[in-house]
Amino acid sequence: MKKRFLFLACVTGICLGFFSSQVMAEIIWQQGAISVEDELSGEGGRIHVGKLTVTPALRLSEVYDSNIYLGNGYTNNPNNPNTTLNGKLTKPIENDYIFHVNPGVLFSYQLPERGHVNLLYEGNWAFYNEYTVQNWNNQRGVFDFDYTAPTGLIAGLTNVYNNGNDPYGDATQFGLGYNQKRWNNDLNAKVGWDFFNRFKVVGFYNFYKQEYDFDSNATQNWTDNVFGLEFAMRVLPKTWAFVRYHYGTQSYDDDQISSVNDASNKRNRVSGGLAWDGGGKLGGELNFGWQWLNYDNDRDTNGRAYENRNTWSADTSINYRATQNTVLTLNLARAIRSTGAARQEYYDDTNVGLNVSQDLPYKFSAKGGFIYGRNDYNTLNYQKTEDRVDDNYNFYAGVSYKIRSWLSAGLNYRYMKKDSNDVTQSFTDNQVALSLGASY
């Protein structure tokens, strides 16, 4: 149980990155997707070398996907599905069966009463039955270090590296449905001091870099550098009140776009809220604030004026243990996202979700959740009639059965829908997955 908490704490820490981190945006789209996480956070860890625990794991899954390209088949002539839109072939609606192989290993080294060091690897290979050209794989590595000294020193470092070509797009949902080779690295560091377990002052640094393999996608190559400072005060035995300030820069790395016209920008954010220590009924944090986006340049490559933007923000994730066997999680995230180097386009990205995890009798357990997201763009839709607005719906549910302490079976369902006033962007996707997982 302790190892499970530490692993989930690592994942939660990643999700609560600065400016609604890019990882959070990917989770919005991939919630409930095939993963070996359950095995790595389960009852494995039988290999011990001193204080080091090693947990190898493997999950095999067969998935039916009703819309592998996340398309809607829209054309200028709906009666002729082979026509094109603006000279480009639109994404068809095709279904297929997909076989997933998910290996993983977790190295966990405990620092009693002070913290931990975790190193995680997770792979995902997807093999399509009919449309083999759509085959993809992802490799993910996580390093997580957390330390609190008796004297009050606080230190932490989390680095997440992803390399792959899945069809779920990047943080801005670029390239949904297409396999595009890319990698990203998300580093979060903190250092501070806890004064008498009453006050805390913590400094933060976040470095995020994303890179695509092909020049045709280079407008999506960018680097973020974010600095932050927090002041926190304990207001209840397990509750902290905090105020934070973050300053960040986003620079685009496309050699074909001049630095005098690209969408490079600066961001400021002030936020505050409550955070809870682990171990009680409440965990996570309540976080709201205000953010400002200011572009470095006046106009984009087409001469359109950049528009600075400010609005409210949120990075809230609250866990509530309703009973010994029931855990509820509420997530609320809001950020401003620029869509690429060459355009003055951005959108307000707002997401709210509720997740439930339930232990059941006879070695069964269940989980489910619903996430609603709204993307409000500052640019016109395809029909040029009004600003584009996307409503995103993501529902997932699953049940698992513990066959042995090291072996489990699962049945999962996921529903994804993008309902946009831009007819070229809407789609619906259903996935059903049957899986078998093991850990040691």
XYZ file of C-alpha atoms in Angstrom:
440
model
C 0.000 0.000 0.000
C 2.858 2.339 0.815
C 4.501 1.706 -2.548
C 1.183 2.321 -4.322
C 0.844 5.674 -2.548
C 4.364 6.740 -3.491
C 3.871 5.820 -7.126
C 0.528 7.600 -7.375
C 2.011 10.601 -5.599
C 4.674 10.722 -8.300
C 2.049 10.664 -11.053
C -0.082 13.293 -9.285
C 2.935 15.549 -8.919
C 3.544 15.354 -12.654
C -0.089 16.186 -13.453
C -0.034 19.293 -11.266
C 2.715 20.966 -13.330
C 2.943 24.682 -13.945
C 0.541 26.435 -16.339
C -1.553 23.233 -16.641
C 1.355 21.160 -17.841
C 1.488 19.528 -21.241
C 1.213 16.141 -19.559
C -2.172 17.114 -18.135
C -3.454 17.925 -21.607
C -2.381 14.527 -22.901
C -4.093 12.792 -19.981
C -7.344 14.551 -20.919
C -7.292 12.733 -24.249
C -5.831 9.416 -23.098
C -7.698 8.893 -19.812
C -8.548 5.225 -19.534
C -6.172 4.233 -22.346
C -4.148 1.023 -22.208
C -1.357 1.237 -19.626
C 0.700 -0.952 -17.313
C 0.220 1.495 -14.411
C -2.134 -0.804 -12.447
C 0.485 -3.557 -12.374
C 3.292 -1.205 -11.358
C 1.239 0.264 -8.490
C -0.264 -3.059 -7.360
C 1.013 -5.878 -5.193
C 4.308 -6.511 -6.967
C 7.708 -5.532 -5.658
C 8.987 -8.967 -4.625
C 12.534 -8.139 -5.714
C 14.492 -6.345 -2.986
C 18.105 -5.190 -2.938
C 18.530 -3.480 0.417
C 16.092 -0.556 0.422
C 15.622 -0.800 -3.346
C 12.415 -2.449 -4.597
C 12.125 -3.580 -8.220
C 8.706 -4.252 -9.819
C 8.654 -5.636 -13.377
C 5.262 -5.781 -15.086
C 3.591 -6.689 -18.362
C 0.100 -6.078 -19.736
C -1.347 -7.581 -22.941
C -4.564 -6.124 -24.356
C -6.880 -6.599 -27.298
C -8.797 -3.433 -28.246
C -11.652 -2.734 -30.626
C -11.492 0.877 -31.859
C -14.465 2.249 -33.828
C -12.578 5.243 -35.295
C -8.835 4.681 -35.542
C -8.134 7.954 -37.412
C -10.378 10.075 -35.140
C -12.106 11.288 -38.299
C -15.632 12.132 -39.424
C -15.322 11.598 -43.174
C -16.516 15.133 -43.897
C -16.194 16.340 -47.500
C -17.617 19.181 -49.555
C -19.941 16.574 -51.091
C -21.271 14.201 -48.391
C -22.717 11.953 -51.105
C -19.249 11.292 -52.489
C -16.906 10.074 -49.719
C -13.881 10.110 -52.025
C -13.877 13.866 -52.607
C -11.412 16.131 -50.874
C -11.597 19.256 -48.748
C -9.434 22.159 -49.937
C -7.399 19.654 -51.930
C -6.675 17.452 -48.912
C -8.045 13.982 -48.292
C -10.185 14.067 -45.152
C -9.845 11.452 -42.442
C -12.231 8.530 -43.006
C -14.101 6.617 -40.319
C -12.462 3.201 -40.068
C -12.544 0.575 -37.302
C -9.989 -2.065 -36.412
C -8.728 -4.431 -33.719
C -5.501 -3.403 -31.986
C -3.158 -5.600 -29.943
C -1.232 -3.718 -27.239
C 1.941 -4.866 -25.495
C 2.835 -2.839 -22.383
C 6.048 -3.743 -20.554
C 7.154 -1.725 -17.552
C 9.499 -1.682 -14.581
C 9.552 0.476 -11.442
C 12.647 0.975 -9.270
C 11.756 2.477 -5.889
C 14.310 3.466 -3.254
C 12.928 4.649 0.066
C 14.492 7.303 2.283
C 12.748 6.568 5.609
C 10.951 9.581 7.059
C 12.563 11.782 4.411
C 11.397 10.821 0.921
C 12.069 8.529 -2.009
C 13.716 8.069 -5.385
C 11.640 6.392 -8.119
C 12.652 5.406 -11.624
C 9.938 4.188 -13.987
C 9.930 2.821 -17.530
C 6.747 2.099 -19.490
C 6.380 1.038 -23.115
C 3.333 0.733 -25.356
C 3.380 -1.085 -28.710
C 0.141 -1.006 -30.735
C -0.340 -3.502 -33.597
C -3.369 -3.046 -35.888
C -5.055 -6.092 -37.395
C -5.998 -4.588 -40.798
C -4.570 -1.064 -41.015
C -0.988 -1.991 -40.134
C 0.287 1.333 -41.474
C -1.247 2.831 -38.328
C 0.990 0.767 -35.974
C 2.676 2.917 -33.336
C 4.708 2.735 -30.143
C 5.501 5.003 -27.207
C 8.359 4.880 -24.718
C 8.077 6.729 -21.416
C 10.615 7.243 -18.643
C 10.041 8.967 -15.303
C 12.571 9.977 -12.664
C 11.083 11.209 -9.394
C 13.056 12.427 -6.359
C 11.466 13.917 -3.257
C 13.308 14.840 -0.052
C 12.431 16.621 3.192
C 15.168 16.975 5.808
C 14.462 17.169 9.569
C 16.136 20.585 9.544
C 13.475 21.881 7.123
C 15.133 21.567 3.700
C 12.708 20.679 0.877
C 14.007 19.392 -2.458
C 12.471 17.585 -5.397
C 13.062 16.758 -9.040
C 10.703 15.035 -11.485
C 11.588 14.415 -15.123
C 9.221 12.784 -17.636
C 10.517 11.818 -21.088
C 8.179 10.584 -23.845
C 9.200 9.355 -27.297
C 6.711 7.911 -29.761
C 4.181 8.402 -32.520
C 0.712 7.678 -31.144
C -2.344 9.241 -32.892
C -3.536 11.271 -29.875
C -1.757 14.532 -30.677
C 0.295 16.808 -28.462
C -0.705 19.245 -25.734
C -2.560 21.445 -28.245
C -4.267 18.406 -29.857
C -2.198 18.936 -33.002
C -2.359 15.999 -35.413
C -5.178 14.032 -33.791
C -5.610 10.744 -35.643
C -2.237 10.859 -37.396
C 0.928 9.002 -36.392
C 3.644 11.647 -36.147
C 7.020 10.895 -34.623
C 7.854 13.262 -31.759
C 9.404 13.473 -28.314
C 8.974 15.726 -25.305
C 10.674 16.212 -21.992
C 9.004 17.729 -18.915
C 11.270 18.612 -15.969
C 9.985 20.037 -12.678
C 12.330 21.015 -9.841
C 11.749 22.561 -6.425
C 13.868 23.702 -3.501
C 12.739 25.432 -0.336
C 12.556 25.482 3.427
C 9.943 24.424 5.972
C 10.082 26.708 9.025
C 9.033 24.817 12.172
C 6.382 22.863 10.200
C 4.382 26.089 10.158
C 5.576 28.134 7.154
C 7.137 27.126 3.827
C 8.965 29.058 1.124
C 9.590 27.089 -2.074
C 11.115 27.991 -5.429
C 10.116 26.150 -8.622
C 11.573 25.631 -12.062
C 9.867 23.901 -15.013
C 11.555 23.085 -18.333
C 9.458 21.619 -21.146
C 10.644 20.854 -24.671
C 8.759 19.265 -27.572
C 10.295 18.237 -30.907
C 8.829 16.616 -34.048
C 10.966 14.548 -36.420
C 9.768 16.093 -39.684
C 10.187 19.691 -40.875
C 6.536 19.775 -41.983
C 5.548 19.669 -38.285
C 8.246 22.039 -37.043
C 5.718 24.756 -36.170
C 4.913 22.553 -33.147
C 8.487 22.521 -31.802
C 8.745 24.672 -28.697
C 10.568 25.159 -25.403
C 9.094 26.411 -22.124
C 11.056 27.846 -19.189
C 9.019 28.673 -16.100
C 10.178 30.026 -12.726
C 7.965 30.135 -9.649
C 7.867 31.067 -5.974
C 5.477 29.836 -3.275
C 4.700 30.978 0.237
C 2.607 28.548 2.311
C 1.242 28.578 5.853
C -0.269 25.677 7.809
C -3.848 26.582 8.757
C -5.040 23.168 9.987
C -3.160 20.013 11.088
C -3.123 18.627 7.528
C -3.992 21.753 5.503
C -1.804 24.467 3.984
C -2.848 27.782 2.467
C -0.535 29.006 -0.286
C 0.148 31.844 -2.726
C 2.254 31.316 -5.872
C 3.701 33.410 -8.665
C 5.029 31.970 -11.945
C 6.827 33.646 -14.828
C 7.453 31.717 -18.036
C 8.670 32.055 -21.604
C 7.641 29.932 -24.591
C 9.978 29.978 -27.596
C 9.311 28.188 -30.886
C 12.080 26.205 -32.568
C 11.074 26.272 -36.258
C 13.955 27.321 -38.514
C 11.488 28.126 -41.309
C 9.628 30.764 -39.261
C 11.432 34.026 -38.561
C 11.896 34.941 -34.904
C 10.409 38.371 -35.695
C 7.072 36.778 -36.683
C 6.714 33.591 -34.645
C 4.339 33.086 -31.709
C 6.981 33.158 -28.962
C 5.488 34.639 -25.811
C 5.785 35.400 -22.127
C 3.366 34.318 -19.399
C 2.645 35.498 -15.872
C 0.437 33.770 -13.359
C -0.660 34.490 -9.783
C -2.552 31.754 -7.947
C -3.555 30.630 -4.491
C -5.485 27.957 -2.668
C -5.277 25.051 -0.245
C -3.122 21.918 -0.225
C -3.509 18.822 1.922
C -0.900 16.460 3.348
C -1.325 12.831 2.338
C -2.769 10.196 4.625
C -6.153 11.754 5.434
C -9.535 11.804 3.763
C -8.500 14.783 1.604
C -5.449 15.004 -0.628
C -4.152 17.086 -3.512
C -4.773 20.807 -3.827
C -7.342 23.468 -4.635
C -5.672 26.005 -6.934
C -7.151 29.035 -8.748
C -5.572 32.172 -10.119
C -5.156 34.627 -12.987
C -2.833 34.367 -15.983
C -1.501 36.751 -18.635
C -0.241 35.820 -22.123
C 1.856 38.443 -23.980
C 3.354 37.783 -27.413
C 6.893 38.890 -28.233
C 6.003 40.024 -31.779
C 3.311 42.272 -33.248
C 2.239 40.195 -36.282
C 2.449 36.609 -37.534
C 3.840 35.394 -40.868
C 0.604 36.412 -42.665
C 0.524 39.898 -41.190
C -2.248 39.174 -38.681
C -1.900 40.978 -35.361
C -1.094 38.969 -32.257
C -3.632 39.425 -29.475
C -2.483 39.420 -25.847
C -4.804 37.603 -23.482
C -5.542 37.351 -19.750
C -8.072 35.132 -17.983
C -8.613 32.990 -14.901
C -6.652 29.784 -14.408
C -6.948 26.546 -12.447
C -4.718 23.599 -11.540
C -6.977 21.791 -9.087
C -6.862 18.081 -8.277
C -8.577 16.916 -5.072
C -8.753 13.322 -3.836
C -11.458 12.385 -1.341
C -11.569 8.977 0.354
C -15.302 8.625 0.910
C -14.936 5.149 2.462
C -12.139 2.659 2.966
C -12.887 1.248 -0.494
C -14.013 4.353 -2.394
C -11.860 7.223 -3.677
C -13.227 10.221 -5.603
C -10.994 12.606 -7.571
C -12.040 16.018 -8.870
C -9.868 17.719 -11.510
C -10.180 21.237 -12.878
C -7.585 22.730 -15.242
C -7.578 25.914 -17.310
C -4.820 27.429 -19.418
C -4.226 29.503 -22.573
C -2.617 27.536 -25.413
C -0.964 28.877 -28.565
C -1.451 26.407 -31.424
C 1.822 26.873 -33.326
C 4.712 29.064 -34.372
C 3.259 30.442 -37.619
C -0.173 31.685 -36.513
C -1.623 34.145 -34.008
C -4.158 31.460 -33.026
C -4.693 30.472 -29.399
C -7.522 28.974 -27.359
C -8.707 28.935 -23.763
C -8.467 25.306 -22.630
C -10.849 24.426 -19.768
C -11.266 20.876 -18.437
C -13.244 19.464 -15.520
C -13.416 15.802 -14.558
C -14.620 13.412 -11.880
C -13.035 9.991 -11.340
C -14.133 7.143 -9.071
C -12.088 4.170 -7.861
C -13.928 1.385 -6.021
C -12.753 -1.861 -4.422
C -15.380 -4.599 -4.776
C -15.916 -8.011 -3.122
C -14.452 -11.243 -4.474
C -11.208 -9.687 -5.736
C -12.983 -7.285 -8.106
C -12.342 -3.560 -8.424
C -13.812 -0.876 -10.655
C -12.963 2.603 -11.885
C -14.680 5.173 -14.016
C -14.761 8.827 -14.828
C -15.996 11.630 -17.015
C -14.031 14.607 -18.356
C -15.536 17.575 -20.141
C -13.305 20.057 -21.941
C -14.053 23.279 -23.799
C -11.677 24.953 -26.258
C -12.564 28.577 -27.105
C -10.505 29.805 -30.083
C -9.779 33.383 -31.109
C -10.016 32.441 -34.825
C -12.911 31.669 -37.155
C -14.155 28.166 -37.865
C -13.958 26.512 -41.295
C -17.211 28.150 -42.468
C -15.819 31.597 -41.482
C -19.081 32.268 -39.617
C -17.968 32.513 -35.973
C -15.044 31.783 -33.685
C -14.285 28.085 -33.416
C -15.481 26.340 -30.242
C -14.846 22.660 -29.435
C -16.687 20.690 -26.751
C -14.712 17.579 -25.768
C -16.264 14.615 -23.936
C -14.264 11.729 -22.506
C -15.867 8.892 -20.530
C -14.194 5.714 -19.331
C -15.164 2.753 -17.162
C -13.457 -0.493 -16.282
C -13.572 -3.518 -14.029
C -10.653 -5.758 -13.064
C -10.382 -9.133 -11.370
C -7.395 -10.288 -9.322
C -6.810 -13.871 -10.503
C -3.692 -14.231 -8.374
C -1.740 -11.748 -6.285
C 0.489 -11.217 -9.349
C -2.057 -11.707 -12.157
C -5.191 -9.742 -13.083
C -7.695 -9.459 -15.919
C -9.574 -6.323 -16.990
C -12.415 -5.116 -19.188
C -12.465 -1.406 -20.097
C -14.563 0.951 -22.199
C -13.660 4.454 -23.399
C -15.789 7.031 -25.229
C -14.325 10.143 -26.851
C -16.232 12.860 -28.687
C -15.214 16.232 -30.089
C -18.270 18.353 -30.926
C -17.067 21.428 -32.809
C -18.800 24.227 -34.728
C -16.026 23.561 -37.273
C -17.440 20.617 -39.245
C -13.950 19.421 -40.206
C -12.947 18.816 -36.580
C -15.823 16.857 -34.967
C -15.506 13.112 -34.374
C -16.660 10.269 -32.107
C -14.618 7.258 -30.992
C -15.447 4.144 -28.959
C -12.927 1.653 -27.599
C -13.469 -1.673 -25.806
C -10.418 -3.421 -24.320
C -9.858 -6.842 -22.781
C -6.525 -7.189 -20.984
C -4.351 -9.503 -18.895
C -1.630 -8.067 -16.656
C 1.088 -9.449 -14.406
C 3.635 -8.006 -11.985
C 6.266 -9.515 -9.738
